[in-house]
Amino acid sequence: MTNGDILVAQGLVKSYGGVRALDGVGIRLRGGEVHALVGENGAGKSTLVRIVSGTLAADQGAVRTAGDIRIAVVSQELSLFPDLTVRENLFPRGSLRRFGLLDRRAMDRAARPVLAELGLDVDLGQELGELPLADQQLTEIARALLRSPRLLVLDEPTSALPAAAVDRLAEVLRTLTGRGIAVLYVTHFLEEVMRFAHRVTVLRDGQVALGGVRRSEVGVPELVTAMLGGRPPQPVRRARAVVDLPPPVVLSGVSVPGRLRDVTFTVRAGEVVGVAGLQGAGHLSALEVVCGRTAISAGRVDVAGRGLPRSLRGAVRAGVAFVPSDRKRYGLMAERTVWENTTTVSWLALGRGGMLPSRSELVRRTAELTRHLRLRGGLHDIVARLSGGNQQKVVFAKWLATDPKIVVLDDPTRGVDVGVRTEMHRIITELAATGTAVLIASTDLAELTEVCDRVLVFVRGRLTGEVHGEHLTEHELAVAVQPTVTEST
């Protein structure tokens, strides 16, 4: 280690089963610097953070620190208690006591300067759950700072913050680095890398693609190239024949407080349209609006030429099918059979088959759908015993049984193998060929380029553009979803 180093990791290797998450990764964190860590989902960022913070042991390699240092981690997933007060969350173990009793005055004296640095003016006796999400996230950062760390790890710290709070965080980072604290800043927002970081490391497929380079030496295009590597561009696809019918979905001037601002777009019959954006950009909120899961404060949503009922059941009856990303929690009845899962919505929600449809008829309908989807498993098999890919096919079958006008897909191939992914893409293509509209979000930008005719880009709650034709490549999308400086301030 050299003077100024707070932590140095070298040759880190970590495997999970047969998958190598890290393969010889190293990173050097210096006091007084913000070191950004970026990479695609699955690149190895989370594994590296856990090893650096001491919560996970590497299989190989070494982590050395400048003595016995304190490391504080602010995770992307809040670890606070909404039913406790702000004070109780800042001091979860009641560390400040007097005569064996909690010393609230001492807690307040310690907390106030830190909260002031963050621009957070709240009542310490107020329940945390009553605060806006942005203030809750700033409270978590404040709790970390109260530990007086020499290394602070911020994992997607601005995912729930408005622009003004991001600006306050920039000031805090300058204050912290001025004290000699090292900050490891994990983010998908490459614009934040250019604003905040002194150095940047890019991981790709568990290896270092760009290691500790100075921010002044790279730009957003170079970072994207390092993240994606030299992947061949996707071939330009011929446009699908769009069916001459009323558009299944039209959003006109739709707004949702804190999530969407004046969003307008159309999805036509026979079209596969993607939505893309960083976390909190609004693209997933747009899906929820179409599915009747989120109420709008302004604008209009039409499905097949009629106003969309503002409820999930109403959306289903209007012809909207929704395949969620979390199939186990929201998409399936795990302990029920394949045929029971497949007929749930069409029978119970839409009443198809009458009040008391025959079991044989329900099984027959399921057989037709699962044959088309090439499901591996019997109709009477318990869904929990199927593979992840076949469970996802059951979710598809359940919604296709409703004869939808539009199918909304949220990360449809998450957690499935390459073979099932190919099958899912085949199903999507065949759906579009029958005139069904498809609206899809995916954390894998490559997937959007493979199946979509065009992709709508969202940045901070606004629809900022559309990528299509020869421009619909993974690289173009990765650049398009990044906020510009003016959009973040």
C-alpha positions as a printed NumPy array, in Angstrom:
array([[  0.   ,   0.   ,   0.   ],
       [  1.125,   3.581,  -0.663],
       [  0.512,   6.767,   1.29 ],
       [ -3.121,   7.799,   0.965],
       [ -4.446,   4.271,   0.396],
       [ -7.343,   3.306,   2.647],
       [ -7.999,  -0.1  ,   1.095],
       [ -6.321,  -2.182,  -1.592],
       [ -7.844,  -5.378,  -2.994],
       [ -5.871,  -7.621,  -5.328],
       [ -6.597, -10.785,  -7.292],
       [-10.096, -11.325,  -5.879],
       [-11.802, -14.497,  -7.055],
       [-15.293, -15.564,  -6.004],
       [-17.485, -18.323,  -7.417],
       [-21.071, -19.311,  -6.739],
       [-21.486, -22.913,  -7.769],
       [-20.095, -23.104, -11.278],
       [-20.412, -19.368, -11.93 ],
       [-17.366, -17.167, -11.345],
       [-18.65 , -13.803, -10.14 ],
       [-15.164, -12.265,  -9.754],
       [-12.094, -13.364, -11.661],
       [ -8.892, -11.675, -10.499],
       [-10.441,  -8.315,  -9.615],
       [ -8.492,  -5.567,  -7.895],
       [ -9.31 ,  -2.048,  -6.728],
       [ -7.413,   0.687,  -4.873],
       [ -9.377,   3.166,  -2.726],
       [ -7.629,   6.335,  -1.618],
       [ -8.491,   8.758,   1.12 ],
       [ -9.995,  12.005,  -0.131],
       [-11.307,  10.445,  -3.342],
       [-14.644,   9.289,  -4.702],
       [-14.025,   6.068,  -6.607],
       [-16.938,   5.113,  -8.861],
       [-17.703,   1.451,  -9.538],
       [-19.862,   0.738, -12.58 ],
       [-20.876,  -2.202, -14.715],
       [-23.902,  -4.002, -16.07 ],
       [-26.158,  -6.113, -13.875],
       [-24.267,  -9.309, -13.103],
       [-20.854,  -7.758, -13.746],
       [-19.724,  -8.493, -10.177],
       [-20.233,  -5.126,  -8.458],
       [-22.307,  -6.415,  -5.546],
       [-19.904,  -9.275,  -4.878],
       [-16.945,  -6.882,  -4.845],
       [-18.746,  -4.518,  -2.456],
       [-19.519,  -7.359,  -0.059],
       [-15.908,  -8.531,  -0.039],
       [-14.53 ,  -5.015,   0.416],
       [-16.961,  -4.327,   3.277],
       [-16.073,  -7.586,   5.014],
       [-19.438,  -9.357,   4.77 ],
       [-18.214, -11.957,   2.269],
       [-14.956, -13.882,   2.039],
       [-13.169, -14.2  ,  -1.288],
       [-12.083, -17.618,  -2.562],
       [ -8.734, -16.157,  -3.548],
       [ -6.982, -12.809,  -3.351],
       [ -6.33 , -10.338,  -0.57 ],
       [ -7.843,  -7.18 ,   0.912],
       [ -5.518,  -4.901,   2.881],
       [ -6.485,  -1.801,   4.817],
       [ -4.649,   1.102,   6.406],
       [ -4.963,  -0.258,   9.919],
       [ -8.194,  -1.06 ,  11.749],
       [-10.577,   1.157,   9.804],
       [-14.33 ,   1.643,  10.005],
       [-16.269,   0.835,   6.857],
       [-19.878,   1.996,   6.504],
       [-22.191,   0.773,   3.746],
       [-25.35 ,   2.476,   2.496],
       [-27.18 ,  -0.186,   0.509],
       [-29.547,   0.351,  -2.383],
       [-32.205,  -1.482,  -0.34 ],
       [-33.02 ,   0.625,   2.711],
       [-32.281,  -1.173,   5.996],
       [-34.267,   1.214,   8.171],
       [-37.294,   0.677,  10.406],
       [-40.272,   2.787,   9.279],
       [-42.159,   2.315,  12.559],
       [-39.285,   3.753,  14.633],
       [-38.39 ,   7.415,  14.962],
       [-35.669,   9.113,  12.951],
       [-33.563,   9.25 ,  16.139],
       [-34.009,   5.527,  16.799],
       [-32.987,   4.744,  13.241],
       [-29.886,   6.93 ,  13.464],
       [-28.846,   5.207,  16.697],
       [-30.296,   1.688,  16.294],
       [-28.436,   0.262,  19.272],
       [-29.04 ,   3.216,  21.55 ],
       [-25.3  ,   3.767,  21.674],
       [-25.452,   7.112,  23.518],
       [-26.482,   6.597,  27.127],
       [-26.27 ,   8.409,  30.438],
       [-26.559,   6.54 ,  33.731],
       [-27.647,   3.514,  31.717],
       [-30.512,   5.373,  30.046],
       [-30.794,   6.581,  26.461],
       [-29.431,  10.112,  26.211],
       [-31.691,  11.696,  23.591],
       [-30.068,  15.109,  23.97 ],
       [-26.657,  13.645,  23.219],
       [-28.094,  11.8  ,  20.233],
       [-29.614,  15.014,  18.911],
       [-26.357,  16.952,  19.414],
       [-24.468,  14.277,  17.453],
       [-27.085,  13.979,  14.713],
       [-27.855,  17.621,  13.968],
       [-24.532,  18.561,  12.29 ],
       [-24.653,  15.464,  10.08 ],
       [-28.267,  16.088,   9.079],
       [-27.411,  19.712,   8.343],
       [-24.607,  18.599,   6.021],
       [-27.149,  16.521,   4.114],
       [-29.645,  19.373,   4.022],
       [-32.099,  17.2  ,   5.938],
       [-34.343,  19.211,   8.269],
       [-36.597,  16.717,  10.066],
       [-38.04 ,  16.132,  13.51 ],
       [-35.859,  13.479,  15.146],
       [-38.868,  12.232,  17.09 ],
       [-40.971,  11.703,  13.956],
       [-41.622,   8.183,  12.679],
       [-39.332,   7.481,   9.746],
       [-42.136,   5.99 ,   7.643],
       [-43.88 ,   9.37 ,   7.584],
       [-40.969,  10.919,   5.65 ],
       [-40.704,  10.986,   1.858],
       [-38.591,   8.17 ,   0.428],
       [-35.819,  10.607,  -0.503],
       [-35.55 ,  11.784,   3.116],
       [-35.492,   8.178,   4.289],
       [-32.56 ,   7.481,   2.006],
       [-30.727,  10.554,   3.274],
       [-31.398,   9.338,   6.816],
       [-29.648,   6.075,   5.989],
       [-26.664,   8.006,   4.676],
       [-26.67 ,  10.079,   7.877],
       [-26.649,   6.922,   9.983],
       [-23.588,   5.69 ,   8.129],
       [-21.786,   8.999,   8.612],
       [-22.446,   8.922,  12.356],
       [-20.107,   5.931,  12.525],
       [-17.221,   8.213,  11.447],
       [-16.04 ,   5.803,   8.738],
       [-12.755,   6.075,   6.884],
       [-14.349,   4.239,   3.962],
       [-17.953,   4.93 ,   2.962],
       [-19.63 ,   2.634,   0.41 ],
       [-22.63 ,   4.172,  -1.347],
       [-24.576,   1.617,  -3.381],
       [-26.941,   3.422,  -5.787],
       [-27.459,   6.235,  -3.263],
       [-29.467,   8.509,  -5.574],
       [-31.978,   5.946,  -6.877],
       [-34.816,   7.575,  -4.885],
       [-33.504,  11.122,  -4.67 ],
       [-34.858,  14.162,  -6.528],
       [-32.411,  16.429,  -8.344],
       [-32.135,  18.881,  -5.437],
       [-31.172,  16.085,  -3.034],
       [-28.573,  14.825,  -5.514],
       [-27.047,  18.285,  -5.514],
       [-26.913,  18.221,  -1.709],
       [-25.206,  14.846,  -1.85 ],
       [-22.584,  16.334,  -4.165],
       [-21.791,  18.915,  -1.5  ],
       [-21.603,  16.229,   1.172],
       [-19.183,  14.187,  -0.925],
       [-16.924,  17.205,  -1.256],
       [-17.016,  17.678,   2.516],
       [-16.257,  14.016,   3.215],
       [-13.383,  13.764,   0.789],
       [-12.036,  17.011,   2.218],
       [-11.729,  15.157,   5.521],
       [ -9.731,  12.364,   3.882],
       [-12.549,   9.821,   3.755],
       [-12.525,   7.326,   0.859],
       [-15.852,   6.857,  -0.912],
       [-16.7  ,   3.845,  -3.087],
       [-19.629,   5.043,  -5.215],
       [-21.619,   2.304,  -6.98 ],
       [-24.023,   3.648,  -9.589],
       [-25.743,   3.078, -12.918],
       [-25.874,   6.826, -13.53 ],
       [-22.792,   7.522, -15.615],
       [-23.496,  11.252, -15.472],
       [-22.982,  11.024, -11.702],
       [-19.633,   9.379, -12.328],
       [-18.629,  12.381, -14.417],
       [-19.882,  14.807, -11.739],
       [-18.715,  13.168,  -8.534],
       [-15.879,  10.719,  -9.111],
       [-12.139,  11.241,  -9.034],
       [-11.509,   7.747, -10.416],
       [-13.632,   5.025, -11.961],
       [-13.408,   1.245, -12.222],
       [-15.56 ,  -0.673, -14.701],
       [-16.355,  -4.357, -14.223],
       [-17.46 ,  -6.596, -17.07 ],
       [-18.272, -10.29 , -16.666],
       [-16.448, -10.498, -13.338],
       [-13.251,  -8.855, -14.562],
       [-11.811,  -5.356, -14.548],
       [-12.444,  -3.733, -17.927],
       [-11.21 ,  -0.311, -16.819],
       [ -9.262,  -0.009, -13.607],
       [ -9.01 ,   3.121, -11.49 ],
       [ -8.668,   5.595, -14.351],
       [ -9.008,   9.288, -13.657],
       [-12.408,  10.739, -14.494],
       [-10.784,  13.371, -16.688],
       [ -9.422,  10.639, -18.946],
       [-12.78 ,   9.106, -19.932],
       [-16.257,  10.142, -21.052],
       [-19.645,   8.453, -21.037],
       [-19.115,   6.747, -24.459],
       [-15.823,   5.232, -23.247],
       [-17.469,   3.998, -20.058],
       [-20.302,   2.39 , -22.018],
       [-17.817,   0.698, -24.33 ],
       [-15.901,  -0.66 , -21.335],
       [-19.137,  -1.954, -19.769],
       [-20.344,  -3.689, -22.931],
       [-17.069,  -4.732, -24.53 ],
       [-16.66 ,  -5.47 , -28.207],
       [-19.968,  -7.165, -28.731],
       [-21.029,  -7.303, -32.37 ],
       [-23.895,  -4.93 , -33.168],
       [-27.349,  -6.438, -33.462],
       [-28.48 ,  -6.914, -37.059],
       [-31.006,  -4.396, -38.318],
       [-34.43 ,  -6.01 , -38.264],
       [-37.14 ,  -5.529, -40.818],
       [-40.165,  -3.754, -39.405],
       [-43.057,  -6.045, -38.557],
       [-46.295,  -5.587, -40.417],
       [-48.421,  -3.518, -38.049],
       [-52.065,  -4.565, -38.026],
       [-54.495,  -1.876, -39.208],
       [-56.569,  -1.739, -36.043],
       [-57.125,   0.912, -33.365],
       [-53.932,   1.143, -31.264],
       [-54.28 ,  -1.181, -28.256],
       [-52.613,   1.39 , -25.997],
       [-52.432,   5.184, -26.104],
       [-51.062,   7.309, -23.267],
       [-51.779,  11.025, -23.564],
       [-50.117,  13.516, -21.218],
       [-49.974,  11.02 , -18.348],
       [-48.496,  12.127, -15.017],
       [-47.989,  10.319, -11.709],
       [-46.686,  12.451,  -8.828],
       [-42.981,  11.891,  -8.31 ],
       [-42.812,   9.229, -11.016],
       [-44.075,  10.334, -14.448],
       [-44.384,  13.764, -16.065],
       [-46.527,  14.406, -19.158],
       [-45.859,  11.069, -20.889],
       [-47.404,  10.406, -24.295],
       [-46.897,   7.332, -26.479],
       [-48.748,   4.775, -28.596],
       [-48.323,   1.014, -28.959],
       [-49.847,  -0.352, -32.146],
       [-51.271,  -3.798, -32.857],
       [-48.603,  -6.279, -33.918],
       [-45.782,  -4.166, -32.501],
       [-43.18 ,  -4.984, -29.839],
       [-42.261,  -1.802, -27.993],
       [-39.644,  -1.673, -25.265],
       [-39.282,   0.783, -22.402],
       [-35.84 ,   1.518, -20.999],
       [-34.376,   3.628, -18.241],
       [-32.243,   3.562, -15.14 ],
       [-33.76 ,   2.742, -11.773],
       [-36.471,   5.253, -10.926],
       [-36.54 ,   6.696, -14.456],
       [-40.271,   6.061, -14.813],
       [-40.342,   3.3  , -17.42 ],
       [-41.636,   0.707, -14.952],
       [-44.228,   3.192, -13.704],
       [-45.46 ,   3.476, -17.299],
       [-46.013,  -0.293, -17.341],
       [-47.922,  -0.099, -14.061],
       [-50.168,   2.637, -15.459],
       [-51.036,   0.534, -18.505],
       [-51.84 ,  -2.423, -16.229],
       [-54.114,  -0.39 , -13.956],
       [-51.75 ,  -0.883, -11.022],
       [-50.927,   2.826, -10.607],
       [-53.409,   5.709, -10.651],
       [-52.622,   8.762, -12.753],
       [-53.042,  12.365, -11.646],
       [-53.314,  13.819, -15.142],
       [-53.755,  12.664, -18.717],
       [-55.587,   9.713, -20.225],
       [-54.94 ,   6.034, -20.906],
       [-56.901,   4.318, -23.689],
       [-56.964,   0.596, -24.476],
       [-58.481,  -0.373, -27.843],
       [-60.052,   3.065, -28.182],
       [-61.684,   3.178, -24.758],
       [-60.642,   4.725, -21.468],
       [-58.776,   2.284, -19.228],
       [-60.579,   1.421, -15.976],
       [-58.371,   2.494, -13.082],
       [-58.   ,  -0.904, -11.485],
       [-56.098,  -4.117, -12.142],
       [-59.296,  -6.103, -12.686],
       [-60.635,  -3.425, -15.022],
       [-57.431,  -3.484, -17.045],
       [-57.639,  -7.265, -17.415],
       [-61.212,  -6.998, -18.661],
       [-60.14 ,  -4.283, -21.105],
       [-57.635,  -6.675, -22.666],
       [-54.393,  -6.042, -20.777],
       [-52.221,  -8.986, -19.702],
       [-49.368,  -8.488, -17.25 ],
       [-46.443, -10.891, -16.83 ],
       [-44.506,  -9.721, -13.721],
       [-40.781, -10.019, -13.132],
       [-41.279, -11.795,  -9.803],
       [-43.235, -14.832, -10.977],
       [-43.052, -16.657,  -7.637],
       [-44.529, -13.783,  -5.662],
       [-47.016, -12.31 ,  -8.109],
       [-47.445, -14.68 , -11.029],
       [-48.086, -18.152,  -9.659],
       [-49.893, -20.275,  -7.101],
       [-46.875, -22.46 ,  -6.407],
       [-48.726, -25.33 ,  -4.699],
       [-51.437, -25.577,  -7.359],
       [-51.353, -27.562, -10.588],
       [-50.413, -26.264, -14.014],
       [-54.024, -26.299, -15.227],
       [-55.299, -24.496, -12.141],
       [-52.725, -21.719, -12.568],
       [-53.369, -21.386, -16.277],
       [-57.143, -20.958, -15.985],
       [-57.194, -18.659, -12.941],
       [-57.569, -15.307, -14.701],
       [-59.711, -16.353, -17.663],
       [-62.212, -18.163, -15.417],
       [-62.233, -16.227, -12.145],
       [-61.588, -12.691, -13.427],
       [-63.292, -12.886, -16.822],
       [-65.889, -15.566, -16.101],
       [-65.093, -17.59 , -19.197],
       [-66.62 , -21.015, -19.072],
       [-69.536, -19.961, -16.899],
       [-70.069, -20.178, -13.178],
       [-69.162, -23.858, -12.969],
       [-66.979, -24.81 , -15.932],
       [-66.14 , -28.471, -16.263],
       [-62.716, -29.525, -15.096],
       [-62.148, -31.43 , -18.329],
       [-62.799, -28.273, -20.366],
       [-60.326, -26.236, -18.286],
       [-57.705, -28.962, -18.655],
       [-58.336, -29.115, -22.411],
       [-57.778, -25.366, -22.789],
       [-54.606, -25.596, -20.762],
       [-53.346, -28.421, -22.965],
       [-53.73 , -26.28 , -26.08 ],
       [-51.819, -23.367, -24.576],
       [-49.009, -25.361, -23.004],
       [-48.512, -27.337, -26.226],
       [-48.011, -24.097, -28.11 ],
       [-45.587, -22.843, -25.439],
       [-43.723, -26.197, -25.418],
       [-44.114, -26.602, -21.689],
       [-42.163, -29.475, -20.181],
       [-44.398, -30.85 , -17.473],
       [-47.772, -32.463, -17.002],
       [-50.999, -30.513, -16.684],
       [-51.557, -31.97 , -13.212],
       [-48.006, -31.295, -11.999],
       [-47.551, -28.932,  -9.05 ],
       [-46.04 , -25.695, -10.39 ],
       [-43.463, -25.435,  -7.571],
       [-41.852, -28.634,  -8.861],
       [-41.265, -27.242, -12.354],
       [-38.061, -25.563, -13.492],
       [-37.884, -21.772, -13.438],
       [-38.256, -21.587, -17.191],
       [-41.331, -23.78 , -17.236],
       [-42.847, -21.794, -14.368],
       [-42.464, -18.696, -16.504],
       [-44.215, -20.464, -19.362],
       [-47.133, -21.204, -17.028],
       [-47.387, -17.47 , -16.278],
       [-47.424, -16.77 , -20.022],
       [-50.112, -19.399, -20.541],
       [-52.301, -17.923, -17.791],
       [-52.38 , -14.558, -19.5  ],
       [-52.587, -15.814, -23.079],
       [-55.754, -17.644, -22.024],
       [-57.422, -14.224, -21.7  ],
       [-56.919, -13.437, -25.426],
       [-55.304, -10.075, -24.581],
       [-55.055,  -7.061, -26.843],
       [-51.738,  -6.093, -25.272],
       [-49.238,  -8.137, -23.265],
       [-47.105,  -6.199, -20.791],
       [-43.853,  -7.932, -19.838],
       [-41.606,  -6.919, -16.952],
       [-38.22 ,  -8.66 , -17.245],
       [-39.761, -11.813, -18.783],
       [-36.504, -13.797, -18.959],
       [-35.059, -12.931, -15.557],
       [-33.581, -15.996, -13.881],
       [-34.007, -18.376, -16.838],
       [-31.347, -20.112, -18.894],
       [-30.343, -19.311, -22.472],
       [-32.596, -21.976, -23.955],
       [-35.703, -20.698, -22.169],
       [-34.75 , -17.136, -23.074],
       [-34.801, -18.133, -26.741],
       [-38.208, -19.757, -26.234],
       [-39.587, -16.614, -24.586],
       [-38.388, -14.519, -27.505],
       [-40.081, -16.909, -29.927],
       [-43.352, -16.541, -28.026],
       [-43.076, -12.746, -28.085],
       [-42.455, -12.747, -31.833],
       [-45.403, -15.053, -32.48 ],
       [-47.668, -12.915, -30.3  ],
       [-46.852,  -9.869, -32.392],
       [-47.431, -11.848, -35.594],
       [-51.029, -12.523, -34.504],
       [-51.675,  -8.789, -34.056],
       [-51.181,  -8.642, -30.291],
       [-49.293,  -5.597, -29.059],
       [-46.36 ,  -6.19 , -26.695],
       [-44.909,  -3.679, -24.237],
       [-41.729,  -4.912, -22.559],
       [-39.216,  -3.758, -19.962],
       [-35.954,  -5.573, -19.323],
       [-32.885,  -5.033, -17.175],
       [-30.962,  -6.594, -20.069],
       [-30.605,  -3.973, -22.785],
       [-29.434,  -6.625, -25.231],
       [-32.814,  -8.327, -24.877],
       [-34.605,  -5.137, -25.907],
       [-32.477,  -4.851, -29.026],
       [-33.241,  -8.469, -29.927],
       [-37.04 ,  -8.457, -29.688],
       [-38.259,  -4.85 , -30.006],
       [-39.252,  -2.825, -33.049],
       [-38.49 ,   0.351, -31.105],
       [-37.607,   1.328, -27.533],
       [-38.978,   4.299, -25.587],
       [-36.354,   5.942, -23.37 ],
       [-37.254,   7.402, -19.966],
       [-35.071,   9.74 , -17.9  ],
       [-36.168,  11.092, -14.516],
       [-39.869,  10.576, -15.134],
       [-39.978,  11.939, -18.673],
       [-40.142,  10.202, -22.039],
       [-37.018,  11.675, -23.622],
       [-36.795,   9.832, -26.909],
       [-37.167,   6.707, -28.992],
       [-34.516,   4.386, -30.437],
       [-35.319,   2.317, -33.51 ],
       [-33.976,   0.951, -36.789],
       [-30.217,   0.842, -37.242],
       [-29.76 ,   2.861, -34.052],
       [-31.386,   0.173, -31.909],
       [-28.183,  -1.273, -30.456],
       [-27.151,  -2.026, -26.902],
       [-24.563,   0.76 , -26.998],
       [-27.051,   3.368, -28.228],
       [-29.546,   2.395, -25.518],
       [-26.922,   2.454, -22.771],
       [-26.015,   6.019, -23.721],
       [-29.625,   7.143, -24.267],
       [-30.823,   6.192, -20.748],
       [-28.159,   8.325, -19.06 ],
       [-29.297,  11.719, -17.758],
       [-27.498,  14.77 , -19.091],
       [-26.058,  17.355, -16.755],
       [-28.996,  19.699, -17.36 ],
       [-31.524,  16.954, -16.659],
       [-30.005,  16.157, -13.266],
       [-29.652,  19.651, -11.868]])
